[in-house]
Coordinates of C-alpha atoms in Angstrom, one line a residue:
X1 CA 97.1 101.3 80.2
X2 CA 94.1 103.0 81.6
X3 CA 94.0 106.6 82.8
X4 CA 93.4 106.9 86.5
X5 CA 90.6 109.2 87.6
X6 CA 91.3 110.7 91.0
X7 CA 88.2 111.3 93.1
X8 CA 89.2 112.8 96.4
X9 CA 86.9 114.3 99.1
X10 CA 87.3 118.0 98.9
X11 CA 88.7 119.8 101.9
X12 CA 86.8 122.9 101.0
X13 CA 86.7 125.9 103.2
X14 CA 86.6 123.8 106.4
X15 CA 90.0 122.3 106.1
X16 CA 91.8 124.6 108.5
X17 CA 88.8 124.6 110.8
X18 CA 88.7 120.9 111.3
X19 CA 92.4 120.0 111.6
X20 CA 93.7 119.4 115.1
X21 CA 97.1 118.6 116.6
X22 CA 96.5 115.8 119.0
X23 CA 94.2 113.8 121.2
X24 CA 94.2 116.4 124.0
X25 CA 93.4 119.4 121.8
X26 CA 89.7 119.1 122.3
X27 CA 88.4 122.7 122.6
X28 CA 90.1 124.8 119.9
X29 CA 87.8 127.6 118.8
X30 CA 85.8 127.3 115.6
X31 CA 85.6 130.4 113.5
X32 CA 83.7 130.1 110.2
X33 CA 81.2 132.0 108.2
X34 CA 79.3 128.8 107.5
X35 CA 76.4 127.8 109.7
X36 CA 73.9 124.9 109.5
X37 CA 71.4 127.3 107.8
X38 CA 73.7 127.9 104.8
X39 CA 75.9 124.9 104.6
X40 CA 75.8 121.1 104.4
X41 CA 72.6 120.5 102.5
X42 CA 73.9 118.7 99.4
X43 CA 76.1 115.6 99.0
X44 CA 78.9 117.7 97.6
X45 CA 78.9 119.9 100.7
X46 CA 79.0 117.0 103.0
X47 CA 81.9 115.5 101.1
X48 CA 83.7 118.9 101.3
X49 CA 83.2 119.1 105.0
X50 CA 84.4 115.5 105.4
X51 CA 87.6 116.1 103.4
X52 CA 90.0 116.7 106.4
X53 CA 89.1 113.3 107.8
X54 CA 90.4 111.6 104.7
X55 CA 93.4 113.9 104.0
X56 CA 94.5 113.2 107.6
X57 CA 94.5 109.4 106.8
X58 CA 96.9 110.1 104.0
X59 CA 99.3 111.9 106.3
X60 CA 101.2 109.0 107.8
X61 CA 99.3 105.8 106.8
X62 CA 102.1 105.0 104.3
X63 CA 104.9 106.4 106.4
X64 CA 105.1 106.4 110.3
X65 CA 102.2 104.1 110.8
X66 CA 103.4 101.7 108.0
X67 CA 106.9 101.7 109.6
X68 CA 105.4 100.5 112.9
X69 CA 103.6 97.7 111.2
X70 CA 106.3 96.5 108.8
X71 CA 109.8 97.6 109.9
X72 CA 109.2 95.9 113.2
X73 CA 108.8 92.6 111.4
X74 CA 110.7 90.1 109.3
X75 CA 109.1 91.6 106.2
X76 CA 110.9 95.0 105.9
X77 CA 114.1 96.6 107.0
X78 CA 115.9 100.0 106.4
X79 CA 119.6 99.7 106.6
X80 CA 122.3 102.3 106.9
X81 CA 124.7 103.0 104.0
X82 CA 127.9 104.5 105.4
X83 CA 125.8 106.5 107.8
X84 CA 122.9 107.3 105.4
X85 CA 119.6 106.3 107.0
X86 CA 121.1 105.6 110.4
X87 CA 119.1 108.6 111.7
X88 CA 119.7 108.0 115.4
X89 CA 118.9 104.3 115.1
X90 CA 115.1 105.0 114.8
X91 CA 114.7 102.4 112.0
X92 CA 117.1 99.9 113.7
X93 CA 115.1 100.2 117.0
X94 CA 112.0 98.9 115.2
X95 CA 113.9 96.0 113.6
X96 CA 115.5 94.9 116.9
X97 CA 112.5 95.6 119.1
X98 CA 114.4 98.1 121.2
X99 CA 112.2 101.1 120.7
X100 CA 111.4 103.4 123.6
X101 CA 108.7 106.1 124.2
X102 CA 110.9 108.7 122.5
X103 CA 111.1 106.9 119.1
X104 CA 110.1 109.3 116.4
X105 CA 107.7 106.8 114.6
X106 CA 106.0 105.9 117.9
X107 CA 105.3 109.5 118.5
X108 CA 104.3 110.5 114.9
X109 CA 101.9 107.6 114.4
X110 CA 100.2 108.4 117.7
X111 CA 99.8 112.1 116.8
X112 CA 98.5 111.1 113.4
X113 CA 95.9 108.6 114.7
X114 CA 94.5 110.8 117.4
X115 CA 94.5 113.8 115.2
X116 CA 92.3 111.7 112.9
X117 CA 90.0 110.8 115.8
X118 CA 89.7 114.5 116.9
X119 CA 89.0 115.5 113.3
X120 CA 86.2 113.0 113.1
X121 CA 84.8 114.3 116.4
X122 CA 84.9 117.9 115.2
X123 CA 83.2 117.0 111.8
X124 CA 80.6 114.9 113.5
X125 CA 79.7 117.8 115.8
X126 CA 79.3 120.0 112.8
X127 CA 77.1 117.4 111.0
X128 CA 75.0 116.9 114.2
X129 CA 73.9 120.5 114.1
X130 CA 72.6 120.3 110.5
X131 CA 69.0 119.7 109.6
X132 CA 68.1 116.0 109.2
X133 CA 68.0 115.1 105.5
X134 CA 68.6 112.5 102.9
X135 CA 72.4 112.6 103.1
X136 CA 73.0 113.3 106.7
X137 CA 72.6 109.8 108.1
X138 CA 74.9 108.3 105.5
X139 CA 77.7 110.8 105.9
X140 CA 77.6 110.6 109.7
X141 CA 77.8 106.8 109.4
X142 CA 80.8 107.2 107.2
X143 CA 82.5 109.5 109.7
X144 CA 81.8 107.1 112.6
X145 CA 83.3 104.3 110.5
X146 CA 86.4 106.3 109.8
X147 CA 86.7 107.2 113.5
X148 CA 86.4 103.4 114.3
X149 CA 89.1 102.7 111.8
X150 CA 91.4 105.3 113.4
X151 CA 90.6 103.8 116.8
X152 CA 91.3 100.3 115.6
X153 CA 94.7 101.3 114.3
X154 CA 95.6 103.0 117.6
X155 CA 94.2 100.2 119.8
X156 CA 96.0 97.5 117.8
X157 CA 99.2 99.5 118.0
X158 CA 99.1 101.0 121.5
X159 CA 96.7 98.9 123.5
X160 CA 95.2 100.8 126.4
X161 CA 94.5 104.0 124.6
X162 CA 92.2 106.9 125.6
X163 CA 88.6 107.1 124.3
X164 CA 88.6 110.8 123.4
X165 CA 85.6 112.7 124.6
X166 CA 83.2 114.2 122.1
X167 CA 84.1 117.5 120.6
X168 CA 83.5 120.4 123.0
X169 CA 84.6 118.6 126.1
X170 CA 87.5 120.1 128.1
X171 CA 88.1 116.8 130.0
X172 CA 91.5 115.3 129.5
X173 CA 91.0 111.6 128.6
X174 CA 92.4 108.7 130.7
X175 CA 93.4 105.3 129.4
X176 CA 90.6 102.9 128.6
X177 CA 91.3 99.2 128.7
X178 CA 91.7 97.3 125.4
X179 CA 88.5 95.6 126.2
X180 CA 86.6 98.9 126.5
X181 CA 88.1 100.2 123.2
X182 CA 87.2 96.9 121.5
X183 CA 83.6 97.2 122.7
X184 CA 83.5 100.8 121.5
X185 CA 84.8 100.0 118.0
X186 CA 82.4 97.1 117.7
X187 CA 79.4 99.1 118.8
X188 CA 80.3 102.1 116.5
X189 CA 80.6 99.9 113.5
X190 CA 77.4 98.1 114.1
X191 CA 75.6 101.3 114.7
X192 CA 77.0 102.8 111.5
X193 CA 76.3 99.8 109.2
X194 CA 72.6 100.3 108.4
X195 CA 73.3 103.8 107.1
X196 CA 76.4 103.1 105.1
X197 CA 76.1 102.7 101.4
X198 CA 75.8 99.1 100.0
X199 CA 77.0 100.4 96.7
X200 CA 80.6 99.8 95.5
X201 CA 81.3 102.4 92.8
X202 CA 83.4 105.3 91.8
X203 CA 81.1 107.5 93.9
X204 CA 81.8 105.6 97.1
X205 CA 85.5 104.7 96.4
X206 CA 87.8 106.0 99.2
X207 CA 84.8 106.3 101.6
X208 CA 83.6 103.6 104.0
X209 CA 80.8 101.3 102.7
X210 CA 79.0 98.4 104.4
X211 CA 81.8 96.2 103.1
X212 CA 84.4 98.4 104.8
X213 CA 82.6 98.1 108.2
X214 CA 82.2 94.3 107.8
X215 CA 85.8 93.8 106.9
X216 CA 86.9 95.9 109.9
X217 CA 84.6 93.9 112.1
X218 CA 86.2 90.7 110.8
X219 CA 89.7 92.1 111.7
X220 CA 88.4 93.0 115.2
X221 CA 86.9 89.5 115.8
X222 CA 89.8 87.6 114.2
X223 CA 92.2 89.2 116.7
X224 CA 89.8 89.1 119.7
X225 CA 91.9 86.6 121.6
X226 CA 94.8 89.0 121.4
X227 CA 92.7 92.0 122.3
X228 CA 90.3 90.8 124.9
X229 CA 91.3 87.2 125.6
X230 CA 88.1 85.7 124.1
X231 CA 87.6 83.9 120.8
X232 CA 85.2 85.5 118.4
X233 CA 85.9 83.4 115.3
X234 CA 82.3 82.6 114.5
X235 CA 81.5 86.3 114.4
X236 CA 84.6 86.9 112.2
X237 CA 83.2 84.3 109.7
X238 CA 79.8 85.9 109.8
X239 CA 81.3 89.3 108.9
X240 CA 83.3 87.7 106.0
X241 CA 80.2 85.9 104.8
X242 CA 78.3 89.1 104.5
X243 CA 80.9 90.5 102.2
X244 CA 81.2 87.3 100.2
X245 CA 77.5 86.9 99.7
X246 CA 77.0 90.5 98.7
X247 CA 79.0 89.7 95.5
X248 CA 80.2 93.3 95.4
X249 CA 83.8 92.2 95.5
X250 CA 85.9 89.6 93.7
X251 CA 89.6 88.7 93.2
X252 CA 91.2 90.7 90.5
X253 CA 92.4 88.6 87.5
X254 CA 95.9 90.1 87.9
X255 CA 97.4 90.3 91.4
X256 CA 99.5 93.4 90.8
X257 CA 96.6 95.3 89.3
X258 CA 95.3 95.8 92.8
X259 CA 98.3 98.0 93.7
X260 CA 99.1 99.5 90.3
X261 CA 99.5 103.2 89.6
X262 CA 96.1 103.0 87.9
X263 CA 94.3 101.2 90.7
X264 CA 91.0 102.7 91.7
X265 CA 87.3 102.0 91.8
X266 CA 87.5 99.7 88.8
X267 CA 89.4 97.1 90.9
X268 CA 86.5 95.4 92.7
X269 CA 88.9 93.5 95.0
X270 CA 89.5 96.7 96.9
X271 CA 87.2 97.2 99.8
X272 CA 88.8 100.3 101.3
X273 CA 91.8 102.2 99.9
X274 CA 93.4 105.6 100.8
X275 CA 93.5 107.6 97.5
X276 CA 96.9 109.1 96.6
X277 CA 98.0 111.3 93.8
X278 CA 101.6 112.3 93.0
X279 CA 100.7 115.9 92.8
X280 CA 97.3 116.5 94.5
X281 CA 97.3 114.0 97.4
X282 CA 100.9 113.1 98.3
X283 CA 102.3 110.7 100.9
X284 CA 102.8 107.4 99.1
X285 CA 106.6 107.1 98.6
X286 CA 107.0 103.3 98.4
X287 CA 109.1 103.4 95.3
X288 CA 111.2 106.2 96.5
X289 CA 112.4 104.1 99.5
X290 CA 112.6 100.7 97.8
X291 CA 114.4 101.3 94.5
X292 CA 118.1 101.3 93.9
X293 CA 119.3 104.6 92.3
X294 CA 120.0 102.9 89.0
X295 CA 116.4 101.7 88.7
X296 CA 115.5 105.2 87.5
X297 CA 116.1 104.2 83.9
X298 CA 114.5 100.7 84.3
X299 CA 111.2 102.3 85.3
X300 CA 111.4 105.6 83.4
X301 CA 111.4 107.7 86.6
X302 CA 111.8 111.4 86.7
X303 CA 113.4 111.3 90.2
X304 CA 116.3 109.5 91.8
X305 CA 115.2 106.8 94.3
X306 CA 116.7 106.7 97.8
X307 CA 117.6 103.0 98.0
X308 CA 116.5 102.4 101.6
X309 CA 113.9 99.7 102.3
X310 CA 114.7 96.0 101.8
X311 CA 113.3 92.7 103.0
X312 CA 115.0 90.1 105.2
X313 CA 116.1 87.0 103.3
X314 CA 114.0 84.7 105.6
X315 CA 110.9 86.4 104.4
X316 CA 111.8 86.4 100.7
X317 CA 112.5 82.6 101.0
X318 CA 108.8 82.1 101.5
X319 CA 108.3 82.6 97.7
X320 CA 109.3 79.1 96.7
X321 CA 107.2 78.4 93.6
X322 CA 108.6 79.8 90.3
X323 CA 105.2 80.2 88.6
X324 CA 103.8 82.3 91.5
X325 CA 102.7 85.6 90.0
X326 CA 103.3 87.3 93.4
X327 CA 107.0 86.8 92.8
X328 CA 106.7 89.8 90.4
X329 CA 106.5 92.2 93.4
X330 CA 110.1 91.5 94.2
X331 CA 113.4 92.6 92.6
X332 CA 116.2 90.2 93.2
X333 CA 119.4 89.0 91.5
X334 CA 120.8 90.5 88.3
X335 CA 118.9 93.5 87.0
X336 CA 117.9 94.5 83.5
X337 CA 116.1 97.4 81.8
X338 CA 112.4 97.1 81.1
X339 CA 113.1 95.0 77.9
X340 CA 114.3 92.2 80.2
X341 CA 117.5 91.8 78.2
X342 CA 119.6 94.9 78.5
X343 CA 121.7 94.7 81.7
X344 CA 121.8 97.6 84.1
X345 CA 125.5 98.6 84.0
X346 CA 127.1 100.9 86.4
X347 CA 130.4 102.7 85.4
X348 CA 132.6 102.6 88.5
X349 CA 136.1 101.6 89.6
X350 CA 137.4 98.6 91.5
X351 CA 137.5 100.8 94.7
X352 CA 134.1 102.3 93.9
X353 CA 132.7 98.8 93.6
X354 CA 134.1 97.7 96.9
X355 CA 135.6 100.3 99.2
X356 CA 137.4 97.6 101.0
X357 CA 139.5 96.8 97.9
X358 CA 143.2 97.3 98.7
X359 CA 144.9 96.7 95.3
X360 CA 147.1 99.3 93.7
X361 CA 144.7 99.4 90.7
X362 CA 141.8 100.6 92.8
X363 CA 141.1 103.5 90.3
X364 CA 140.8 101.2 87.3
X365 CA 137.5 101.7 85.6
X366 CA 135.1 98.8 85.4
X367 CA 131.5 98.2 84.4
X368 CA 129.4 96.5 87.1
X369 CA 126.2 94.6 86.2
X370 CA 123.9 95.5 89.0
X371 CA 123.0 92.4 91.1
X372 CA 120.8 92.7 94.1
X373 CA 122.0 90.4 96.8
X374 CA 119.7 88.3 99.0
X375 CA 121.5 88.0 102.2
X376 CA 122.5 91.3 103.9
X377 CA 126.2 91.7 104.7
X378 CA 126.7 94.2 107.5
X379 CA 130.0 96.0 107.7
X380 CA 129.0 97.7 111.0
X381 CA 126.3 95.5 112.5
X382 CA 125.9 97.8 115.5
X383 CA 124.7 100.5 113.1
X384 CA 123.0 98.2 110.6
X385 CA 125.5 99.6 108.0
X386 CA 126.0 97.7 104.8
X387 CA 128.3 100.3 103.1
X388 CA 127.6 102.8 100.4
X389 CA 129.9 101.6 97.6
X390 CA 128.3 99.8 94.7
X391 CA 128.2 96.4 96.5
X392 CA 126.7 98.1 99.5
X393 CA 124.1 99.8 97.4
X394 CA 123.2 96.5 95.8
X395 CA 122.4 94.9 99.2
X396 CA 118.9 93.4 99.6
X397 CA 115.8 92.3 97.8
X398 CA 113.3 95.1 97.0
X399 CA 109.5 95.2 96.9
X400 CA 107.6 96.9 94.0
X401 CA 104.1 95.8 94.9
X402 CA 103.1 99.5 94.6
X403 CA 104.6 99.8 91.1
X404 CA 106.8 102.8 90.4
X405 CA 104.9 105.8 89.0
X406 CA 106.8 107.0 85.9
X407 CA 104.4 110.0 85.5
X408 CA 105.5 111.5 88.9
X409 CA 107.8 114.4 88.9
X410 CA 108.5 114.0 92.6
X411 CA 109.2 111.1 95.0
X412 CA 105.4 110.7 95.6
X413 CA 103.4 108.3 93.5
X414 CA 99.8 107.9 92.5
X415 CA 99.0 104.3 93.6
X416 CA 96.2 104.2 96.2
X417 CA 97.2 102.5 99.4
X418 CA 95.0 99.4 99.9
X419 CA 94.0 98.8 103.5
X420 CA 91.2 96.2 103.1
X421 CA 90.6 93.9 100.2
X422 CA 88.7 90.8 99.2
X423 CA 91.6 88.3 99.2
X424 CA 92.2 89.3 102.9
X425 CA 88.5 88.5 103.6
X426 CA 88.9 85.0 102.2
X427 CA 92.1 84.4 104.2
X428 CA 90.5 85.7 107.4
X429 CA 87.5 83.4 107.0
X430 CA 89.9 80.4 106.3
X431 CA 91.9 81.2 109.5
X432 CA 88.8 81.7 111.6
X433 CA 87.6 78.2 110.4
X434 CA 90.9 76.6 111.3
X435 CA 90.7 78.3 114.8
X436 CA 87.3 76.7 115.5
X437 CA 84.8 79.2 114.1
X438 CA 81.5 77.8 112.8
X439 CA 80.3 78.5 109.2
X440 CA 76.6 77.8 108.4
X441 CA 77.6 77.8 104.7
X442 CA 80.0 74.8 105.2
X443 CA 83.1 76.3 103.5
X444 CA 86.5 74.8 104.0
X445 CA 89.8 76.6 104.7
X446 CA 91.4 74.6 101.9
X447 CA 88.9 75.8 99.3
X448 CA 89.2 79.5 100.4
X449 CA 93.0 79.4 100.4
X450 CA 93.1 77.7 97.0
X451 CA 91.0 80.5 95.5
X452 CA 94.0 82.7 96.4
X453 CA 96.5 80.2 95.0
X454 CA 94.6 79.7 91.8
X455 CA 94.8 83.5 91.1
X456 CA 98.6 83.3 91.9
X457 CA 99.0 80.5 89.4
X458 CA 100.4 77.9 91.8
X459 CA 99.0 74.4 92.5
X460 CA 96.1 73.9 94.9
X461 CA 97.0 72.6 98.3
X462 CA 95.6 69.2 99.2
X463 CA 95.3 70.2 102.9
X464 CA 95.6 73.5 104.8
X465 CA 96.6 73.9 108.4
X466 CA 97.4 77.1 110.3
X467 CA 101.1 77.0 109.3
X468 CA 100.2 76.6 105.6
X469 CA 97.7 79.4 106.0
X470 CA 100.3 81.6 107.7
X471 CA 102.7 81.1 104.8
X472 CA 100.0 81.9 102.3
X473 CA 99.1 85.1 104.1
X474 CA 102.7 86.0 104.1
X475 CA 103.0 85.7 100.4
X476 CA 99.7 87.3 99.6
X477 CA 99.7 90.2 102.0
X478 CA 103.4 91.3 101.9
X479 CA 104.0 95.1 102.3
X480 CA 100.3 95.9 103.1
X481 CA 100.7 96.9 106.7
X482 CA 99.3 93.8 108.4
X483 CA 102.5 91.8 109.1
X484 CA 102.9 92.9 112.8
X485 CA 99.3 92.1 113.4
X486 CA 99.7 88.6 111.8
X487 CA 102.9 87.8 113.7
X488 CA 101.4 88.6 117.1
X489 CA 98.2 86.6 116.3
X490 CA 100.2 83.6 115.2
X491 CA 102.5 83.7 118.2
X492 CA 105.6 84.5 116.1
X493 CA 106.3 88.0 117.3
X494 CA 108.9 87.0 119.9
X495 CA 110.8 84.6 117.5
X496 CA 114.3 85.3 116.1
X497 CA 114.6 86.8 112.6
X498 CA 116.7 89.3 110.6
X499 CA 119.6 86.8 110.0
X500 CA 119.6 86.2 113.7
X501 CA 119.9 89.8 114.7
X502 CA 116.4 90.3 116.1
X503 CA 116.4 88.3 119.3
X504 CA 114.4 90.4 121.8
X505 CA 111.5 88.4 123.1
X506 CA 109.9 91.0 125.5
X507 CA 106.2 90.2 125.3
X508 CA 105.2 93.7 126.4
X509 CA 106.4 94.9 123.0
X510 CA 103.3 93.5 121.5
X511 CA 102.0 97.0 122.0
X512 CA 103.9 100.3 121.6
X513 CA 104.5 102.7 124.4
X514 CA 102.5 105.9 124.8
X515 CA 104.9 108.7 123.6
X516 CA 106.7 110.7 126.2
X517 CA 105.4 113.9 124.6
X518 CA 101.8 112.8 125.1
X519 CA 102.3 111.8 128.8
X520 CA 103.8 115.3 129.3
X521 CA 100.7 116.9 127.7
X522 CA 98.2 114.8 129.5
X523 CA 99.0 113.8 133.1
X524 CA 95.9 111.6 133.2
X525 CA 97.5 109.0 131.0
X526 CA 99.5 106.0 132.3
X527 CA 102.3 104.4 130.4
X528 CA 101.9 100.9 129.0
X529 CA 103.4 98.1 131.2
X530 CA 107.1 97.4 130.6
X531 CA 108.0 100.9 129.3

């Protein structure tokens, strides 16, 4: 096992100065002893001043934003356990597509994303006033790329979002069309590209590089028919080709190394990740939510997990091949300690095992071998409640792609959250080819997909169509925050899933509503259609 070296942008003395609360807070006063004459002349100082842009990304990218992208799909669900995690149905609303503008995650993700945009604007204004120098152009390009990333996340999620004025303006922004936001993101990424670093190293890890901008352009173009009603698949292929031909990135030999506690700059498959640390840069709690309480000993954890997030059985059924190394990201069936032989036994009673037991010997002690069920059995379907006895706690298959961090003393873990990676680039190019994009290099979707399958240790496919590619994306990209995006693009967002419980087919729910709190703050904004 390698020791992970955390390299985080330093917030420095400007952290409080640069943070903002929302997209309409554009003119907060700046008070600082630092001026262009005595600050921002070295790379270290630019990194320190950029710190809040990156720490803001950590804030909700693995929580509220992830919830919008995953809990709204067939890939993830949080159930209630005798009332625990019901929480006013905020999780259930995402699963059933019944959310409204007051949903907590809809509001929190909006505030997080536009605070990120405002922080970028403030920092860029500071950089703009510094003397031109060797480092200024690169760091400004990095900030513009980060701002484009925030805008992409917000545009993809909320549709007709405001284009926030530059820092210093007192104008309240109005909605821009999705087409206008698309054009803005595209132009910003293209303008930033020449000044971004082409180097992929420990020094650039966690900051945007040319590969980051190209991968984000590929995402933009691949989804162009959804965003602007126009196909841009040839452009998506061109962006992917630039990354592939650079030879800066390659598939990791071991799939799970990409997401391990020790992941970092040594994993060349990673194009852009959000660095986390259990103590210094908190916010990744994947294991805390996914693991059964009795998994504490299995993984040597110093905290007790919460036993909340599961996957729907229809999604888990996509993992059909026993040799597939991606199966290792799931916990299902009978559970054993880390040696793979010693069963995880729970001391309980007949009544404690199943609260519905009515026999006179309900208090008889028994030892229960923990077995995670596949299908979810709801005892109160209206509240997504599966019970909180031992059988209830054992409901559901769990994902451990972001492997539990046994060094953590809290519920936070040190795995960096991967947003863009090389395997996704190969799959995006394959999809763009199948959708009619032209490739001057003459690659085939089959060859690209089979690179992924070879790494996963499953047989190559003789042919690949869009359905086969969708299933491969499903297996490869699980739990990475792209499922909602994929379902919409493949025309599967309105289908039935969740053991038949999710039936809502409202097409306007392809984008989320603007939160009620934001409409109250800014009367210039108009609610998205349908809400």
